[in-house]
Tab-separated table of C-alpha atoms in Angstrom:
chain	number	residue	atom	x	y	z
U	109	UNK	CA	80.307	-85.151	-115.881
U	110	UNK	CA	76.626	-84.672	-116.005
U	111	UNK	CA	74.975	-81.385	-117.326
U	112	UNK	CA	73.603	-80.305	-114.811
U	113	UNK	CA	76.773	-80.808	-112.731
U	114	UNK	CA	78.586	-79.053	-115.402
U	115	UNK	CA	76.309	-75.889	-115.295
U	116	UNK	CA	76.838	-75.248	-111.838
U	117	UNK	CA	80.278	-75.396	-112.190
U	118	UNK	CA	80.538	-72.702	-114.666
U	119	UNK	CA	77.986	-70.389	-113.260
U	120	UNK	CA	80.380	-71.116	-110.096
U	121	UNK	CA	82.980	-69.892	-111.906
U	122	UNK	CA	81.396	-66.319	-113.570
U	123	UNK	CA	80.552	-65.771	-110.274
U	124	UNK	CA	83.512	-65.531	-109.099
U	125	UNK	CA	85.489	-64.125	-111.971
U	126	UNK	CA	87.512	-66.962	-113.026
U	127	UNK	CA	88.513	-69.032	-115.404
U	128	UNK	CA	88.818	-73.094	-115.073
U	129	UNK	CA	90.459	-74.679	-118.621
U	130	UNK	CA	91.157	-78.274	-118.322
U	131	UNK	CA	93.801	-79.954	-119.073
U	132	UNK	CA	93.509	-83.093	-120.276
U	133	UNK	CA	90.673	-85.653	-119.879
U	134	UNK	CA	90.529	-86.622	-116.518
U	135	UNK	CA	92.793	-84.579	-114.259
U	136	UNK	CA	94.593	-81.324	-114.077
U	137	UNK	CA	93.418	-77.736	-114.803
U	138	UNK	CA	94.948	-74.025	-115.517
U	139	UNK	CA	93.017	-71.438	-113.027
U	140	UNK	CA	93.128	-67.870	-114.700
U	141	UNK	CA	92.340	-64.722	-113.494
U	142	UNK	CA	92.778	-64.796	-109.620
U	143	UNK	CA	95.769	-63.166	-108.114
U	144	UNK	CA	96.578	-65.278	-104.865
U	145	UNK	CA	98.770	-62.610	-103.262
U	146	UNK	CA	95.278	-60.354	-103.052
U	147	UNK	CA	92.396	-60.962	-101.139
U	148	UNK	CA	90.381	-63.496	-102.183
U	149	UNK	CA	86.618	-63.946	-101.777
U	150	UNK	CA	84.516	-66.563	-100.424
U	151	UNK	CA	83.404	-67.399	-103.959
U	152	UNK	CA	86.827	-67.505	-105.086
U	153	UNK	CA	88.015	-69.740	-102.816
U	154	UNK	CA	84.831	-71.511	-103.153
U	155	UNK	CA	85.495	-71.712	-107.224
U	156	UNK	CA	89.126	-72.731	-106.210
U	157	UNK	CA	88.609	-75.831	-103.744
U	158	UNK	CA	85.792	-77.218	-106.182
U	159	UNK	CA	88.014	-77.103	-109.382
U	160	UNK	CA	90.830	-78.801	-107.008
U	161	UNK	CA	88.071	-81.459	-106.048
U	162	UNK	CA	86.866	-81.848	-109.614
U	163	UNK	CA	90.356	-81.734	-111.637
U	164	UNK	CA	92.734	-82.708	-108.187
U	165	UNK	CA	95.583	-80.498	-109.747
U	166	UNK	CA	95.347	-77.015	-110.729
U	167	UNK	CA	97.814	-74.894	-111.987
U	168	UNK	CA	98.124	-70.982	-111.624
U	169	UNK	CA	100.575	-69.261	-113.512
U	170	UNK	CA	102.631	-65.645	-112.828
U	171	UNK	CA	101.855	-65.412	-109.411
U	172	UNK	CA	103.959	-63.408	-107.382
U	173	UNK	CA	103.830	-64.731	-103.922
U	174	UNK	CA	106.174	-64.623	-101.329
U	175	UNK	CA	106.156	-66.918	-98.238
U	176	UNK	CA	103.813	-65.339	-96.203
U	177	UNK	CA	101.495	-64.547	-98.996
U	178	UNK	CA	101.878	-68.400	-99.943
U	179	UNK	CA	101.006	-69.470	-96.461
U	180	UNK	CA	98.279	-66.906	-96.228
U	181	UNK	CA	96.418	-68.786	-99.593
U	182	UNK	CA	97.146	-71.910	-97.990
U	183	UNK	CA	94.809	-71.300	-94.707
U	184	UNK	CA	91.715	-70.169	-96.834
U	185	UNK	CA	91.475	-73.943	-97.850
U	186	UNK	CA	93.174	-75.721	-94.634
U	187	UNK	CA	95.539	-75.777	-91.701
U	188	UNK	CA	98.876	-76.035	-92.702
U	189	UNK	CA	101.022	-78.797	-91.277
U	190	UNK	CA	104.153	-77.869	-89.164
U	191	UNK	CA	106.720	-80.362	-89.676
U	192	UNK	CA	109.237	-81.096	-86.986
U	193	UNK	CA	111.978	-81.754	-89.419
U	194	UNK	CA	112.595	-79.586	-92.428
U	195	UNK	CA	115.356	-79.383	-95.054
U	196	UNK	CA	118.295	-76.912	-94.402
U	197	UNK	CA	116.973	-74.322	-97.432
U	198	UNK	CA	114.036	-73.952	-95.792
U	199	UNK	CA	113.183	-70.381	-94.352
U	200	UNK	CA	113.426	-70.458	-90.214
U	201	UNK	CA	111.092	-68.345	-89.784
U	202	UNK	CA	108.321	-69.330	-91.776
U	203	UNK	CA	107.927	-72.813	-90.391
U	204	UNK	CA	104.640	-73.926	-92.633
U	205	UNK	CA	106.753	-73.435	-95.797
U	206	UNK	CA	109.299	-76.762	-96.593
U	207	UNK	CA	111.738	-75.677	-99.642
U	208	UNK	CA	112.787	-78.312	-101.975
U	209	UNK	CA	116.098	-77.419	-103.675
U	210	UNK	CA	117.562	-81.077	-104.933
U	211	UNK	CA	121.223	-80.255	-104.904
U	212	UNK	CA	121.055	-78.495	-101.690
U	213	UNK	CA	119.123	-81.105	-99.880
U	214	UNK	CA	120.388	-84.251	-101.014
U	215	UNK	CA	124.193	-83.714	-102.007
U	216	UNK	CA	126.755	-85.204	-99.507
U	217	UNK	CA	124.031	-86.776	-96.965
U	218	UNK	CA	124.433	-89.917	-95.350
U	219	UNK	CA	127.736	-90.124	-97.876
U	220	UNK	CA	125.942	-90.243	-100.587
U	221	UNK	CA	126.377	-87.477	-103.784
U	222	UNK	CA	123.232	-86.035	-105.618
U	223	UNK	CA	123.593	-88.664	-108.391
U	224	UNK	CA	123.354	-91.172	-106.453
U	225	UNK	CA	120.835	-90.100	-104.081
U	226	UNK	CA	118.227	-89.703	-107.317
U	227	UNK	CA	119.223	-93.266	-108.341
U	228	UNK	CA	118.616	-94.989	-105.325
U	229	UNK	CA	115.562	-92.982	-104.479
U	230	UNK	CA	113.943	-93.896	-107.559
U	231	UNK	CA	115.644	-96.875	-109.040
U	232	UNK	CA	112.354	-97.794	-110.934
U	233	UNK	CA	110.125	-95.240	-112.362
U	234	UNK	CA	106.772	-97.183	-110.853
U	235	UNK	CA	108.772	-96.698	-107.048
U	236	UNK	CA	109.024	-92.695	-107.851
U	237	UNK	CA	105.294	-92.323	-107.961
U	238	UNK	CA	103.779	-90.855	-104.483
U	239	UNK	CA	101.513	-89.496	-102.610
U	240	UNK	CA	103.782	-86.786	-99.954
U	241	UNK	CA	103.647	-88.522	-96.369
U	242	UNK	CA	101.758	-91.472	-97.299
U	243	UNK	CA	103.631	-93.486	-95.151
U	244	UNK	CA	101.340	-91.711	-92.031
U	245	UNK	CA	98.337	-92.390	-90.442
U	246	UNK	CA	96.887	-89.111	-92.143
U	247	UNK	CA	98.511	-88.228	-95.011
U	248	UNK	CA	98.025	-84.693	-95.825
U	249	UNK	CA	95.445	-83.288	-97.330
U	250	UNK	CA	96.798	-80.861	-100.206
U	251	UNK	CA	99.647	-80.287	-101.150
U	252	UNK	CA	100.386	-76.232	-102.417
U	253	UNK	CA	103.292	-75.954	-104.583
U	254	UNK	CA	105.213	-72.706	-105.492
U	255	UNK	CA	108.296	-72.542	-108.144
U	256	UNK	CA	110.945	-69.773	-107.181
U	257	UNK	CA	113.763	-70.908	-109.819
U	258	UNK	CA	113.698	-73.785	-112.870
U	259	UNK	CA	115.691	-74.820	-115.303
U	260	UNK	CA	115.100	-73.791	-118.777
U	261	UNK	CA	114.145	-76.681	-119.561
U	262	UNK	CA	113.196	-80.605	-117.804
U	263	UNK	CA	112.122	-80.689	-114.397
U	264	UNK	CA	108.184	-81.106	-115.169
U	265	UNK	CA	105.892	-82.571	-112.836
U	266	UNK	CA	103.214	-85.583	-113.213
U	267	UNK	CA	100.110	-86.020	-111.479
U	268	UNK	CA	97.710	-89.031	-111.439
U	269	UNK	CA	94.292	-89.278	-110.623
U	270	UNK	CA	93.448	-92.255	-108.316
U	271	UNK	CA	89.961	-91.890	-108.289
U	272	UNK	CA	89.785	-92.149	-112.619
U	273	UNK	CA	92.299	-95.337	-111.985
U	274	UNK	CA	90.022	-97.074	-110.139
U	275	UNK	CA	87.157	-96.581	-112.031
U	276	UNK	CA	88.502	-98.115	-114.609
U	277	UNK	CA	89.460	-101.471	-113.166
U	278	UNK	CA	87.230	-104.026	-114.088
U	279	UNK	CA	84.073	-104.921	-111.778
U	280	UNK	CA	85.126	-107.844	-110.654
U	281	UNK	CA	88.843	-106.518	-109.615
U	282	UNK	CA	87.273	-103.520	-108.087
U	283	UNK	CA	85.324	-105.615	-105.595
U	284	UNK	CA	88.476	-107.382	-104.923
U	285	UNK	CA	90.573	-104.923	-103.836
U	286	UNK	CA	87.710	-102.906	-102.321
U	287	UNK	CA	87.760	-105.052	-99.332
U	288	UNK	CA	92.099	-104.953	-99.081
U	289	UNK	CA	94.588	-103.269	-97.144
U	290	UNK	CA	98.161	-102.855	-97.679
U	291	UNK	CA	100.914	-101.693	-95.314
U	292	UNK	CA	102.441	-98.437	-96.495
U	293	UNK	CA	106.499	-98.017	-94.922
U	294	UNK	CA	108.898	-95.157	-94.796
U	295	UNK	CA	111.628	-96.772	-97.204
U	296	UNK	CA	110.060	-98.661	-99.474
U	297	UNK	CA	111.511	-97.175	-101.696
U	298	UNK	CA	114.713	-96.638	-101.584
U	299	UNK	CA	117.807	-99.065	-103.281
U	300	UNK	CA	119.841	-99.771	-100.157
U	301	UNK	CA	123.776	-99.442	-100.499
U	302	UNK	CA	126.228	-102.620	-100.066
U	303	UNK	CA	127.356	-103.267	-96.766
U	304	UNK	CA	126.609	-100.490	-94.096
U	305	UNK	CA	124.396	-97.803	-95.033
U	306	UNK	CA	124.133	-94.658	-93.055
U	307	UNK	CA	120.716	-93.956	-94.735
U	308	UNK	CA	118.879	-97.320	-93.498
U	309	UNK	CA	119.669	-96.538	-90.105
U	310	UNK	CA	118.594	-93.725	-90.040
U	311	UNK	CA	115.085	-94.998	-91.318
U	312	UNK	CA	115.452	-97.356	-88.937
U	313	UNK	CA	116.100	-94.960	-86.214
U	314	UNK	CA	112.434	-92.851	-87.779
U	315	UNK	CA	110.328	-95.239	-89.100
U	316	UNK	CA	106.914	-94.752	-90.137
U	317	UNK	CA	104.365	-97.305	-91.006
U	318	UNK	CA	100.855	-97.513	-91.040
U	319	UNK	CA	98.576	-100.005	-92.962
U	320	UNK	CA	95.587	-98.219	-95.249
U	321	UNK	CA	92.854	-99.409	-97.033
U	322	UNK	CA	93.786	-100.167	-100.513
U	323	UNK	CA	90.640	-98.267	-101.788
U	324	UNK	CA	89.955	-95.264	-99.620
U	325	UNK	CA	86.562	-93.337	-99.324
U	326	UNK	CA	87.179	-89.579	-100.302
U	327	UNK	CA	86.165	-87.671	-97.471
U	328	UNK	CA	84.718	-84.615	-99.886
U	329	UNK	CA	83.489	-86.235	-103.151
U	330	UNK	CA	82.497	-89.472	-101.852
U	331	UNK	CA	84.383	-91.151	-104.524
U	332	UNK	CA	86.719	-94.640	-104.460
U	333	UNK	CA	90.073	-93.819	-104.619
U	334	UNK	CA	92.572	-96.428	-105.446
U	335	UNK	CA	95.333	-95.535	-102.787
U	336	UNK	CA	98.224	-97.281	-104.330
U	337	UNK	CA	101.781	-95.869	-105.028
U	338	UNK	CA	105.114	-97.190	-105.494
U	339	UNK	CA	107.164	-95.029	-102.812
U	340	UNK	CA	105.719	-96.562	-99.384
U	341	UNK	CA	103.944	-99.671	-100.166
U	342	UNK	CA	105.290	-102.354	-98.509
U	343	UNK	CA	103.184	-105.584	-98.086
U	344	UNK	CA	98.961	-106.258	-99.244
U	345	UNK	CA	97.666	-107.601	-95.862
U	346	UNK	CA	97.141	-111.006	-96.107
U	347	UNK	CA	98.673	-112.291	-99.163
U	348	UNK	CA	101.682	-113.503	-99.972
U	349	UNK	CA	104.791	-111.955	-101.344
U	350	UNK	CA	104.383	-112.744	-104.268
U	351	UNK	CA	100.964	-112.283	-104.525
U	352	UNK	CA	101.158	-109.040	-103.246
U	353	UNK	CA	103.404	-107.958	-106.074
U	354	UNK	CA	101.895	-109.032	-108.389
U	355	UNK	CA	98.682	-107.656	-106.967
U	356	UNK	CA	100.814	-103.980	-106.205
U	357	UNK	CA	102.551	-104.280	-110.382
U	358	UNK	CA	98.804	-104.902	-112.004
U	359	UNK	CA	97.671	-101.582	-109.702
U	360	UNK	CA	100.748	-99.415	-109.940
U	361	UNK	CA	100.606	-99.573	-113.735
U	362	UNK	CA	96.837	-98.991	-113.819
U	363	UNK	CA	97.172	-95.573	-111.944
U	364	UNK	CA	99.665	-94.316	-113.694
U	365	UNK	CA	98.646	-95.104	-117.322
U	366	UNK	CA	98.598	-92.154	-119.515
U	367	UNK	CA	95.135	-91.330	-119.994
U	368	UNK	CA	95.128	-90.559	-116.020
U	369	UNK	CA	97.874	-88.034	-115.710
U	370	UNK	CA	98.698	-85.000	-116.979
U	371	UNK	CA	102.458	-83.170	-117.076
U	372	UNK	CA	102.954	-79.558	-115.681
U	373	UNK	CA	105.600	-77.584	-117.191
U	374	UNK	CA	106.825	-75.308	-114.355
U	375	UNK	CA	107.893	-71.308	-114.856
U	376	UNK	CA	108.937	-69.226	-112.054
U	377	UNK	CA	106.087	-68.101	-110.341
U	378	UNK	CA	104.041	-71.137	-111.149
U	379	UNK	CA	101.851	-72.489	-108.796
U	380	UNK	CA	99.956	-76.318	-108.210
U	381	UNK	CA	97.497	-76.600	-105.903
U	382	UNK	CA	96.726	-80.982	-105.759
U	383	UNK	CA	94.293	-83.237	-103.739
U	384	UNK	CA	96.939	-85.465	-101.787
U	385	UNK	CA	94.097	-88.440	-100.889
U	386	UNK	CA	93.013	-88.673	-104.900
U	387	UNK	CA	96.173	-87.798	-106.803
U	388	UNK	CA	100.186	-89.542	-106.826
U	389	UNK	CA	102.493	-87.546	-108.284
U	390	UNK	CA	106.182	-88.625	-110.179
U	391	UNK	CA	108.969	-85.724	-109.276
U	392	UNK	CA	111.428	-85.225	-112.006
U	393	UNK	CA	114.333	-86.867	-112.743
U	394	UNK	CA	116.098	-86.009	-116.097
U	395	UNK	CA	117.582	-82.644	-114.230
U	396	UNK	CA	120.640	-83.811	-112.403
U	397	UNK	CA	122.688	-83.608	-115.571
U	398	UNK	CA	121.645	-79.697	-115.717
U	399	UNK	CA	123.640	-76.986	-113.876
U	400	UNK	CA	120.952	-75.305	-113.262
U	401	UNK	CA	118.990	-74.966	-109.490
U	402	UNK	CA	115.398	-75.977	-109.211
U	403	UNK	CA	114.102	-74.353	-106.185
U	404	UNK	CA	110.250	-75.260	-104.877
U	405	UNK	CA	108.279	-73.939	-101.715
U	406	UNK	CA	105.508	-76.263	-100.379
U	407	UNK	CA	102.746	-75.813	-97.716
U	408	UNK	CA	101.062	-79.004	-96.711
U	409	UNK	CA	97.613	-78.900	-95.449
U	410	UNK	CA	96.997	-81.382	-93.036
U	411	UNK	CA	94.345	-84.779	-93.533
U	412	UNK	CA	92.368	-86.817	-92.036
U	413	UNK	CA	92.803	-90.785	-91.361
U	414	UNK	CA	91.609	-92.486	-94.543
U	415	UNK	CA	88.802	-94.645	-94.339
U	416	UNK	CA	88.271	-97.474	-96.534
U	417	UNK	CA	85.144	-98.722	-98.627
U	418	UNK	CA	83.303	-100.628	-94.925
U	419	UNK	CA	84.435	-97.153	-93.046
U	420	UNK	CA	87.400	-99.188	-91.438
U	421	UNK	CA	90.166	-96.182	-90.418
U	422	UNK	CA	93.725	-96.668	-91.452
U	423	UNK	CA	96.046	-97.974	-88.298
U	424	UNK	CA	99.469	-96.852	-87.314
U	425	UNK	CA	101.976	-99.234	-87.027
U	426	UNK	CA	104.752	-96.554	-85.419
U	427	UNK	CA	105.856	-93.587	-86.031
U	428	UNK	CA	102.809	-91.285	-86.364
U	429	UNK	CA	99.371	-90.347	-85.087
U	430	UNK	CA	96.915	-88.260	-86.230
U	431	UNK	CA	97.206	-84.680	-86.154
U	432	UNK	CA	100.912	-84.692	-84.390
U	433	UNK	CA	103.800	-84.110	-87.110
């Protein structure tokens, strides 16, 4: 960051009362001293969306919101996204709000148990990285994140920051993939069962494709963002199999090497507020041995249609198309 750059950032902050502390070198950031049940100012929200920008995961701590209060923050920055299917522990009538509650949502569906659902889901830690809906033609834009209830322990969340990945690929392997495009699939990656499984018909029956640009322009900060991630893509246009894996493997592990993530530990009343074009993210998995609930509210705020490095737009394959959920 330049100095002049980080100036205005700070007197952006005094100005409007709060405090930004990073959290590790190149992503992630605690936001103090802003209550997002009350109501915020213009240079608040101002302070917010430009340390989200900057950092492209903050993290607030003891807020007390309920759903409507969460939904209310979540339209100072966006429009929230209405999705036509939601999990049974969401609230019915709150319809922006999607709540995550693993053992609710995933025991006894399509015959599988919650075990096994978290195995197949994610039977290689590269596949559990994601972006949420990549698999669309526009992939939301943010992604607001409330905890209600977490075990005393596991169940932390990883960001990584795409734009700091691709920045540090080598020139000549940025210009490569600058000018790529991958398909990303609904799917991808799950660990089908043996013989018939209930699950891949269903995906069959709601499939959603759509092929990107492996390096999308950010619409906001202008920058390259490697737009890679192991849960929806399917297939680099125009190479083969194999040379799309191997292609997919080099890029995979470069966005989620250490030095470009950063690990949340969640609290009740913890809140992450992430850039969903410049950021994957790796749910947790080491709670399913824990009898203990971990309960999340999201609000999604809907995107735009990616654009790649020669302003080519992302095209649907099926399934979705701009602005309809």
């Amino acid at each position: 960051m330049t100095t002049d750059r980080a100036r205005a950032e700070r007197t952006q902050q005094q100005t409007a009362g709060i405090e930004v502390r990073p959290a590790a070198g190149h992503i992630g950031a605690e936001i103090r001293g802003v209550d997002l049940a009350g109501d915020l100012d213009d240079a608040q929200v101002a302070a917010i969306r430009a340390a989200v920008l900057r950092w492209k995961v903050v993290f607030f701590r003891d807020q007390r919101l309920d759903h409507a209060g969460h939904v209310a923050f979540a339209r100072r920055f966006g429009e929230p996204v209405v999705l036509r299917r939601r999990g049974k522990a969401s609230p019915r009538d709150v319809p922006e709000i999607e709540t995550t509650a693993d053992r609710l949502e995933l025991g006894g569906r399509f015959g599988m148990e919650h075990d096994e659902w978290l195995r197949r889901r994610r039977h290689t830690l590269l596949r559990g990285w994601h972006c949420d809906h990549g698999a669309r033609v526009d992939p939301p834009a943010a992604t607001i994140l409330r905890a209600e209830n977490v075990p005393p322990y596991g169940g932390d969340t990883t960001w990584s920051n795409l734009a700091a990945a691709y920045a540090g690929l080598s020139a000549p392997v940025r210009a490569f993939v600058d000018g790529l495009r991958a398909e990303h699939r609904l799917g991808v990656g799950y660990q089908p069962r043996p013989g018939d499984d209930a699950y891949v018909r269903h995906l069959l029956d709601h499939q959603i494709a759509t092929v990107h640009p492996l390096v999308r322009v950010h619409p906001e900060t202008g920058e390259r963002v490697l737009f890679v991630n192991g849960y929806y893509v399917e297939q680099i246009a125009g190479l083969s199999r194999p040379e799309s894996r191997a292609v997919l493997d080099m890029l995979l592990e470069q966005a989620t090497r250490p030095e470009y993530t950063v690990r949340f530990r969640w609290e009740p009343g913890s809140v992450a507020f992430w850039d969903n074009r410049a950021t994957i993210h790796l749910a947790p998995s080491d709670t399913a041995h824990l009898d203990h609930p971990r309960i999340m509210h999201r609000v999604m705020l809907a995107g735009e249609v990616p654009a790649g490095v020669d302003g080519t737009p992302s095209q649907p394959i099926t399934g979705s198309e701009p602005g309809r959920w």
